[in-house]
Amino acid sequence: MNKPKLIPASLRPGDTVGIVAPAGVLPDRALIEPGIRFLSEKGLRVQLPTDLWPGCDFLADTDEKRLAEFHQAFADPEVKALIALRGGYGCLRLLEHLDLECIKKHPKWFIGFSDISLLQNYLYSRTNLLCLHGPTFTSLANIDTESRERLYRSLCGAWDQAIDTSNVRIVQAESQTVRGILVGGNLASLVSLLGTQFDLCWKKKIVFLEDVHEPRYKLDKMLTQLAVAGKLRNVSGVLLGCFSPPAPDAADEKRQQAYTGFVCQRLVELLGDRSIPIWANMPCGHCRQNYVLPIGSNTTMDGPNKRLLFSG
């Protein structure tokens, strides 16, 4: 029997959004201004720490302080949602110390992507809390208007809004309709969980993957590692987001398409004769279109009608 999902309450005008930094250091304080402006224009309050994360080498702060900030934001009754400052690296160092009871007692939307997807998948697997894979606070300056608006609508209750799939390419099994819980996120981050107590079961799941600026041989290695570890054996479907090649190829559209094509081809090879749906070019990840995906939601890949549907 499946446990009921923890679906956070919708935000209302005047609510407070807490900005937390469980991962990388803030490289430039100017990066937070667009996020403050966007949320304020939507009638939301923004809570930032007074010292704006002093930094601890490549991390936003020490493990102890990042963890305390995360727990405090969940426990604070004034904070109604949490948005991660940025990705980078650092979430893996926090997983074993998370206070899951505190988080279950105070379910709130937690938004971010990249390294943040580790926390989101772990929280869903241990608490059934739905999380929003979507823009980080500092990335709000670099995404398109629709991505920002979808984030706001999701926070206000429309987290199950359909995604425009007009540019999505169905790589294989286009006649199939499959259902499963949505999991996944950044490929390199998820691979780091293999062999640990924090790894997430992908059986009968719809798995979303994306990554940025990785050489092709590293993508091949990571996808192959997933396959030989058995992670792809019983998935229901695969959604591929943005896969951006290393510079300078990232600015070349033809090379971008060839790079994404390589990922699709390798995944087809690894799945072998299993007719598992693969959809590519999802508008999510390290790109200007970074639409929200509800991690932990009941998800349907409707191949015949090319629809991606979400529900609680």
Phi, psi and omega in degrees: 000127181286139176287146178295142180285149173268105180255112183300157178290151178288148178279153177234161178306135181094350179291159183256133174252123179269133178262121183240154184231078180279358185232243192285164181290151176280112185284334184206122183297337179294340182292342182273344185297314179300323179293317177300315182297315182296310182293323178295320178296335178272004178085018180253150176268149181242127178253120178238149175291150184295330183265000178050042175059102184290341181090146177214083188063240182272000181258157179293329179193186178294161178303317183297318182286324177294321179293315180298319178299318181297311180296319182296321180295321177292321184282337184290118181294341179282334182273124183256344178203156179239132172241130179291139179302309181195177176268237182100249177202149175148337185294326181301328182288345185259340192306313185289349183254002183293140176270089185293329179294321177298317182291320177295326181287334183230068183294127180219156175294135176233118190243142176162181178206189183064232180301334181296336181297337174299311179297316183297315180293321179294316180297319178296315185294330183261336185234350185069020178281123173290135178234158183252108172285112185188196187300143168277171184297315182286340181276352180299337180284340190246003180256166183282169184300318182297323178296319178294317181294322178295323176299312180298315179297323179296317179297330183267011173122341183266043181294341181264017180298143181291155178255136176295117182252019183299329180261002179283139178252124175275111187283320178204162179060045183291342180274356185267149168241123181232155181229149178179170176284135179277126175225175173116194183152228184287126185301308182299321180293316182294324178298330181293347179274344182302133180081004179252168178289350184263358181298146185254137177291129179258003182299127180061021178262156167264120190252126176259135179226144174204161175196172187217134171058028175267135174300155184299323182294329178288321175299315179302315181298316182290318178295319179295321178298319176300318183293311183289341175277356178085007185291332183266358190297319187235026177289154178275326181191165181230131174248127180252121178272214182284129172238102184263128179289164177298155175297148003270003184295338183300334181270357182258114186298319180295319179289328175298315180295320179295323180295313178295322177300323178298316179299316180298313182299315181295322180293319176300316179299318183289330178282343177062228184272009178280121184275070181262129181302133173234122176245130182246168179067031173296137183281062186213142177120210183278072181202172182295328173266110179229076183287149180290136172237129181276100179292127182100354181280156169288122189234139178240126171261101182267093184298310183302326180256002179049056180235143174242116189240145181234147174205167180280000000 
